[in-house]
């Protein structure tokens, strides 16, 4: 069972916020790179393969024949085409790439799913989650489970987009990993502010901001990074210069609008594969450039470069 570790993680976060950290706490959620490979099509398409499929899945194509790679890619294309109109758009490609990059998250959810889906109906209700997670109303460690339960319920309702108090796999993933979903941004900001806003005024002032990352008690001299963070707060975090961060400023801090790697890759794949230049890809166009999307052991990279230059 992984339920208790979840609670322990929350408890440790509370302890961490009130103890002296050995290094700076990082609350910013950055958009991760799609691959550790260099994105240079002149050298190979490894970056594109890992971006499109995810690193683990991309490796599974390495030993396939071109025919099998195309067959599997054809199945994937049908999944990407969300409206089933026979074409894949940049928007659909971006959504697919983002989902491919979250496979490790889905695997984590799959491991926990069986613990919470008590009646095995393929869904998790709030009652199931609450009863399994908060089955000990008076724990010895002294943490306020009522507060934690109320906070979880609020997040559960935000993730439950149809409001039926029952989560499917995608909704439960949003509940466990809210920072990965656009519609969960508000709850991430709210929870962050509640953690840091010690005086309860609905804002984060400089002392609260620094205090979340660093406890100065028993320290003779502040580390250099603390002074840097004070400057960051004054120059960049507090945009309206009123001495505190509101919700919008906190959102910009913890969920910055970084370079959208998935959008850039989707545009790249469409540009390289769109033969008739209509701004969208047919299944035939994608399969014709299968080596760009998935590759295979038998891919002749020299021939691929020739086709790349012709297109």
CSV table of C-alpha atoms in Angstrom, one decimal:
chain,number,residue,atom,x,y,z
A,1,UNK,CA,0.0,0.0,0.0
A,2,UNK,CA,1.3,3.5,-0.9
A,3,UNK,CA,-1.3,5.5,1.0
A,4,UNK,CA,0.7,6.0,4.2
A,5,UNK,CA,3.7,7.2,2.2
A,6,UNK,CA,1.4,9.9,0.7
A,7,UNK,CA,0.5,11.1,4.1
A,8,UNK,CA,4.1,10.9,5.3
A,9,UNK,CA,5.1,13.0,2.3
A,10,UNK,CA,2.6,15.7,3.3
A,11,UNK,CA,3.8,15.5,6.9
A,12,UNK,CA,7.4,15.8,5.8
A,13,UNK,CA,6.6,18.9,3.8
A,14,UNK,CA,5.1,20.5,6.9
A,15,UNK,CA,8.2,19.6,8.9
A,16,UNK,CA,10.5,20.8,6.1
A,17,UNK,CA,8.7,24.2,6.1
A,18,UNK,CA,9.4,24.7,9.8
A,19,UNK,CA,12.9,23.3,10.0
A,20,UNK,CA,16.3,24.5,8.8
A,21,UNK,CA,16.9,23.3,5.2
A,22,UNK,CA,20.4,22.4,4.1
A,23,UNK,CA,19.8,23.8,0.7
A,24,UNK,CA,17.2,26.0,-1.0
A,25,UNK,CA,13.7,24.6,-1.4
A,26,UNK,CA,12.5,24.7,-5.1
A,27,UNK,CA,8.8,25.3,-5.6
A,28,UNK,CA,9.0,26.3,-9.3
A,29,UNK,CA,7.5,23.8,-11.7
A,30,UNK,CA,9.5,24.0,-15.0
A,31,UNK,CA,8.4,22.4,-18.3
A,32,UNK,CA,10.9,19.6,-18.7
A,33,UNK,CA,12.8,18.9,-21.9
A,34,UNK,CA,11.4,16.2,-24.1
A,35,UNK,CA,14.7,14.4,-24.6
A,36,UNK,CA,18.2,14.6,-23.4
A,37,UNK,CA,19.3,14.2,-27.0
A,38,UNK,CA,20.4,17.0,-29.2
A,39,UNK,CA,17.7,18.2,-31.6
A,40,UNK,CA,19.6,18.1,-34.8
A,41,UNK,CA,17.9,16.3,-37.7
A,42,UNK,CA,21.1,16.4,-39.7
A,43,UNK,CA,22.6,14.0,-37.2
A,44,UNK,CA,19.6,11.8,-36.5
A,45,UNK,CA,16.0,11.7,-35.3
A,46,UNK,CA,16.6,10.3,-31.8
A,47,UNK,CA,15.3,13.6,-30.2
A,48,UNK,CA,12.1,13.4,-32.3
A,49,UNK,CA,11.5,9.7,-31.4
A,50,UNK,CA,11.8,10.3,-27.7
A,51,UNK,CA,9.7,13.5,-27.9
A,52,UNK,CA,6.9,11.8,-29.8
A,53,UNK,CA,6.9,8.5,-27.9
A,54,UNK,CA,8.6,9.1,-24.6
A,55,UNK,CA,12.1,7.7,-23.9
A,56,UNK,CA,11.1,4.2,-22.8
A,57,UNK,CA,8.6,3.6,-25.7
A,58,UNK,CA,11.1,5.0,-28.2
A,59,UNK,CA,13.6,2.3,-27.4
A,60,UNK,CA,11.0,-0.4,-28.1
A,61,UNK,CA,11.0,0.7,-31.8
A,62,UNK,CA,14.8,0.3,-32.2
A,63,UNK,CA,14.7,-3.3,-33.2
A,64,UNK,CA,11.5,-3.3,-35.3
A,65,UNK,CA,11.4,-3.7,-39.0
A,66,UNK,CA,10.1,-0.7,-41.1
A,67,UNK,CA,6.9,-2.6,-41.8
A,68,UNK,CA,6.2,-3.2,-38.1
A,69,UNK,CA,7.2,0.4,-37.2
A,70,UNK,CA,4.7,1.7,-39.7
A,71,UNK,CA,2.0,-0.6,-38.5
A,72,UNK,CA,2.4,0.5,-34.9
A,73,UNK,CA,2.7,4.1,-35.9
A,74,UNK,CA,-0.6,3.7,-37.8
A,75,UNK,CA,-2.3,2.6,-34.6
A,76,UNK,CA,-0.8,5.6,-32.7
A,77,UNK,CA,-2.1,8.0,-35.4
A,78,UNK,CA,-5.6,6.9,-34.9
A,79,UNK,CA,-5.2,7.6,-31.2
A,80,UNK,CA,-3.8,11.0,-31.8
A,81,UNK,CA,-6.7,12.0,-34.1
A,82,UNK,CA,-9.0,12.9,-31.3
A,83,UNK,CA,-12.0,14.1,-33.5
A,84,UNK,CA,-11.5,11.2,-35.9
A,85,UNK,CA,-11.6,13.4,-39.0
A,86,UNK,CA,-8.7,11.6,-40.6
A,87,UNK,CA,-6.2,14.3,-39.9
A,88,UNK,CA,-3.7,15.1,-37.1
A,89,UNK,CA,-3.4,18.8,-36.3
A,90,UNK,CA,-0.6,20.6,-34.4
A,91,UNK,CA,-3.0,20.9,-31.4
A,92,UNK,CA,-3.6,17.1,-31.4
A,93,UNK,CA,0.1,16.4,-31.8
A,94,UNK,CA,1.0,18.7,-28.9
A,95,UNK,CA,-1.5,17.0,-26.6
A,96,UNK,CA,-0.1,13.6,-27.6
A,97,UNK,CA,3.5,14.6,-27.0
A,98,UNK,CA,2.6,16.0,-23.5
A,99,UNK,CA,0.8,12.8,-22.7
A,100,UNK,CA,3.7,10.7,-23.9
A,101,UNK,CA,6.0,12.7,-21.7
A,102,UNK,CA,3.8,12.0,-18.7
A,103,UNK,CA,4.0,8.2,-18.9
A,104,UNK,CA,6.0,7.9,-15.7
A,105,UNK,CA,3.2,9.8,-14.0
A,106,UNK,CA,0.6,7.4,-15.3
A,107,UNK,CA,2.7,4.5,-14.2
A,108,UNK,CA,2.8,5.9,-10.7
A,109,UNK,CA,-1.0,6.3,-10.7
A,110,UNK,CA,-1.5,2.8,-12.0
A,111,UNK,CA,0.5,1.5,-9.0
A,112,UNK,CA,-1.7,3.3,-6.6
A,113,UNK,CA,-5.0,2.7,-8.4
A,114,UNK,CA,-5.7,-0.7,-7.0
A,115,UNK,CA,-5.3,0.6,-3.4
A,116,UNK,CA,-8.1,3.1,-3.8
A,117,UNK,CA,-10.5,1.4,-6.2
A,118,UNK,CA,-11.9,-0.7,-3.4
A,119,UNK,CA,-15.0,-1.9,-5.3
A,120,UNK,CA,-13.0,-2.6,-8.5
A,121,UNK,CA,-15.4,-0.7,-10.7
A,122,UNK,CA,-12.7,1.2,-12.6
A,123,UNK,CA,-13.4,4.4,-10.9
A,124,UNK,CA,-12.4,6.0,-7.5
A,125,UNK,CA,-15.0,7.9,-5.6
A,126,UNK,CA,-14.1,10.5,-3.0
A,127,UNK,CA,-15.6,8.2,-0.3
A,128,UNK,CA,-13.2,5.4,-1.4
A,129,UNK,CA,-10.2,7.7,-1.3
A,130,UNK,CA,-11.2,9.2,2.0
A,131,UNK,CA,-12.0,5.9,3.7
A,132,UNK,CA,-8.7,4.3,2.6
A,133,UNK,CA,-6.5,7.3,3.3
A,134,UNK,CA,-8.0,8.7,6.5
A,135,UNK,CA,-8.9,5.4,8.2
A,136,UNK,CA,-7.1,6.5,11.4
A,137,UNK,CA,-8.9,9.6,12.8
A,138,UNK,CA,-6.5,10.2,15.7
A,139,UNK,CA,-2.9,9.4,14.6
A,140,UNK,CA,-0.1,9.5,17.1
A,141,UNK,CA,2.0,11.9,15.1
A,142,UNK,CA,-0.3,14.8,15.9
A,143,UNK,CA,-0.9,16.1,12.4
A,144,UNK,CA,-4.3,17.6,11.7
A,145,UNK,CA,-5.9,14.9,9.5
A,146,UNK,CA,-9.1,16.9,9.4
A,147,UNK,CA,-7.3,19.8,7.7
A,148,UNK,CA,-5.5,17.4,5.4
A,149,UNK,CA,-8.7,15.7,4.5
A,150,UNK,CA,-10.5,19.0,3.7
A,151,UNK,CA,-7.6,20.1,1.6
A,152,UNK,CA,-7.7,16.7,-0.3
A,153,UNK,CA,-11.4,17.0,-0.8
A,154,UNK,CA,-11.1,20.4,-2.3
A,155,UNK,CA,-8.5,19.2,-4.7
A,156,UNK,CA,-10.5,16.1,-5.6
A,157,UNK,CA,-13.5,18.3,-6.5
A,158,UNK,CA,-11.3,20.5,-8.7
A,159,UNK,CA,-9.9,17.4,-10.5
A,160,UNK,CA,-13.4,16.0,-10.9
A,161,UNK,CA,-14.4,17.9,-14.0
A,162,UNK,CA,-17.9,16.5,-14.3
A,163,UNK,CA,-18.7,17.0,-10.7
A,164,UNK,CA,-20.0,13.5,-9.9
A,165,UNK,CA,-17.5,13.0,-7.0
A,166,UNK,CA,-16.1,10.0,-8.8
A,167,UNK,CA,-12.7,10.1,-10.6
A,168,UNK,CA,-11.7,8.3,-13.7
A,169,UNK,CA,-8.1,7.6,-14.4
A,170,UNK,CA,-7.3,11.0,-15.9
A,171,UNK,CA,-9.2,12.9,-13.1
A,172,UNK,CA,-7.4,10.9,-10.5
A,173,UNK,CA,-4.1,11.7,-12.2
A,174,UNK,CA,-4.9,15.4,-12.1
A,175,UNK,CA,-5.7,15.0,-8.4
A,176,UNK,CA,-2.4,13.4,-7.6
A,177,UNK,CA,-0.3,15.6,-9.9
A,178,UNK,CA,-2.1,18.9,-10.2
A,179,UNK,CA,0.9,20.8,-11.4
A,180,UNK,CA,0.7,18.9,-14.7
A,181,UNK,CA,-2.8,20.1,-15.7
A,182,UNK,CA,-3.8,23.6,-16.8
A,183,UNK,CA,-7.2,23.4,-15.1
A,184,UNK,CA,-5.5,22.6,-11.8
A,185,UNK,CA,-3.3,25.7,-11.7
A,186,UNK,CA,-5.6,27.5,-9.3
A,187,UNK,CA,-5.5,24.8,-6.7
A,188,UNK,CA,-1.7,24.5,-6.9
A,189,UNK,CA,-1.4,28.3,-6.3
A,190,UNK,CA,-3.9,28.2,-3.5
A,191,UNK,CA,-2.2,25.3,-1.7
A,192,UNK,CA,1.2,27.0,-2.1
A,193,UNK,CA,-0.1,30.3,-0.7
A,194,UNK,CA,-1.7,28.5,2.3
A,195,UNK,CA,1.6,26.8,3.0
A,196,UNK,CA,3.6,30.0,3.0
A,197,UNK,CA,1.1,32.7,4.1
A,198,UNK,CA,1.7,32.4,7.8
A,199,UNK,CA,-0.2,35.6,8.8
A,200,UNK,CA,-3.3,34.5,6.8
A,201,UNK,CA,-3.7,37.8,5.0
A,202,UNK,CA,-4.0,36.2,1.6
A,203,UNK,CA,-0.6,37.4,0.3
A,204,UNK,CA,3.0,36.3,0.5
A,205,UNK,CA,5.3,39.0,1.9
A,206,UNK,CA,9.1,39.0,1.7
A,207,UNK,CA,9.6,37.4,5.1
A,208,UNK,CA,7.2,34.6,4.4
A,209,UNK,CA,8.8,34.0,1.0
A,210,UNK,CA,12.3,33.7,2.5
A,211,UNK,CA,11.0,31.9,5.5
A,212,UNK,CA,9.6,29.1,3.3
A,213,UNK,CA,13.0,28.4,1.9
A,214,UNK,CA,15.3,29.3,4.8
A,215,UNK,CA,15.2,29.2,8.6
A,216,UNK,CA,17.7,31.7,9.9
A,217,UNK,CA,17.7,30.5,13.5
A,218,UNK,CA,21.0,29.5,14.9
A,219,UNK,CA,22.7,30.7,11.7
A,220,UNK,CA,25.6,33.1,12.1
A,221,UNK,CA,25.5,34.3,8.5
A,222,UNK,CA,23.0,33.9,5.7
A,223,UNK,CA,24.0,31.9,2.6
A,224,UNK,CA,24.6,34.0,-0.5
A,225,UNK,CA,21.6,32.5,-2.2
A,226,UNK,CA,19.2,34.0,0.4
A,227,UNK,CA,20.3,37.5,-0.5
A,228,UNK,CA,19.8,36.6,-4.2
A,229,UNK,CA,16.3,35.4,-3.4
A,230,UNK,CA,15.5,38.7,-1.6
A,231,UNK,CA,16.5,40.5,-4.8
A,232,UNK,CA,14.5,38.1,-6.9
A,233,UNK,CA,11.4,38.8,-4.8
A,234,UNK,CA,11.8,42.6,-5.0
A,235,UNK,CA,12.8,42.8,-8.7
A,236,UNK,CA,10.8,40.0,-10.3
A,237,UNK,CA,8.3,38.2,-8.0
A,238,UNK,CA,6.6,41.3,-6.7
A,239,UNK,CA,5.6,42.8,-10.0
A,240,UNK,CA,3.4,45.6,-8.8
A,241,UNK,CA,6.0,46.6,-6.1
A,242,UNK,CA,3.5,46.5,-3.2
A,243,UNK,CA,5.8,44.4,-1.0
A,244,UNK,CA,3.9,41.1,-1.4
A,245,UNK,CA,2.8,38.5,-3.9
A,246,UNK,CA,-0.9,38.0,-4.7
A,247,UNK,CA,-2.3,35.0,-6.5
A,248,UNK,CA,-1.4,36.1,-10.0
A,249,UNK,CA,2.2,36.9,-9.0
A,250,UNK,CA,2.4,33.5,-7.1
A,251,UNK,CA,1.2,31.8,-10.3
A,252,UNK,CA,3.9,33.4,-12.4
A,253,UNK,CA,6.4,32.3,-9.8
A,254,UNK,CA,5.6,28.7,-9.3
A,255,UNK,CA,4.1,27.9,-12.7
A,256,UNK,CA,6.0,30.2,-15.1
A,257,UNK,CA,5.1,30.4,-18.8
A,258,UNK,CA,8.2,28.6,-20.0
A,259,UNK,CA,9.1,27.7,-23.5
A,260,UNK,CA,6.6,25.1,-24.7
A,261,UNK,CA,8.7,22.2,-25.9
A,262,UNK,CA,5.7,20.1,-26.9
A,263,UNK,CA,4.3,22.9,-29.0
A,264,UNK,CA,7.6,23.5,-30.7
A,265,UNK,CA,8.0,19.8,-31.5
A,266,UNK,CA,4.5,19.5,-32.8
A,267,UNK,CA,5.2,22.4,-35.2
A,268,UNK,CA,8.4,20.8,-36.3
A,269,UNK,CA,6.8,17.5,-37.0
A,270,UNK,CA,4.0,19.1,-39.0
A,271,UNK,CA,6.4,21.2,-41.0
A,272,UNK,CA,8.6,18.3,-41.9
A,273,UNK,CA,5.8,15.9,-42.8
A,274,UNK,CA,3.1,18.1,-44.4
A,275,UNK,CA,3.6,17.4,-48.1
A,276,UNK,CA,0.6,19.4,-49.4
A,277,UNK,CA,1.2,22.2,-46.9
A,278,UNK,CA,-2.4,22.3,-45.7
A,279,UNK,CA,-1.3,22.7,-42.1
A,280,UNK,CA,-2.4,19.2,-41.0
A,281,UNK,CA,-1.2,15.7,-41.4
A,282,UNK,CA,-3.0,12.8,-43.0
A,283,UNK,CA,-2.1,9.3,-41.9
A,284,UNK,CA,-0.4,8.7,-45.2
A,285,UNK,CA,1.8,11.8,-44.7
A,286,UNK,CA,2.8,10.6,-41.2
A,287,UNK,CA,3.6,7.0,-42.3
A,288,UNK,CA,5.6,8.3,-45.2
A,289,UNK,CA,7.9,10.0,-42.7
A,290,UNK,CA,7.7,7.2,-40.2
A,291,UNK,CA,11.5,7.4,-39.6
A,292,UNK,CA,11.1,10.9,-38.3
A,293,UNK,CA,8.3,9.9,-35.8
A,294,UNK,CA,9.4,6.4,-34.6
A,295,UNK,CA,12.3,5.0,-36.7
A,296,UNK,CA,13.4,1.4,-36.8
A,297,UNK,CA,16.5,-0.7,-36.8
A,298,UNK,CA,16.4,-1.1,-40.6
A,299,UNK,CA,16.0,2.7,-41.3
A,300,UNK,CA,18.6,3.8,-43.8
A,301,UNK,CA,19.4,7.2,-42.4
A,302,UNK,CA,21.2,8.3,-45.6
A,303,UNK,CA,18.1,7.7,-47.6
A,304,UNK,CA,16.1,9.5,-44.9
A,305,UNK,CA,18.3,12.6,-45.2
A,306,UNK,CA,17.7,12.6,-49.0
A,307,UNK,CA,14.0,12.5,-48.5
A,308,UNK,CA,14.3,15.2,-45.9
A,309,UNK,CA,16.1,17.5,-48.4
A,310,UNK,CA,13.6,16.8,-51.1
A,311,UNK,CA,10.7,17.7,-48.8
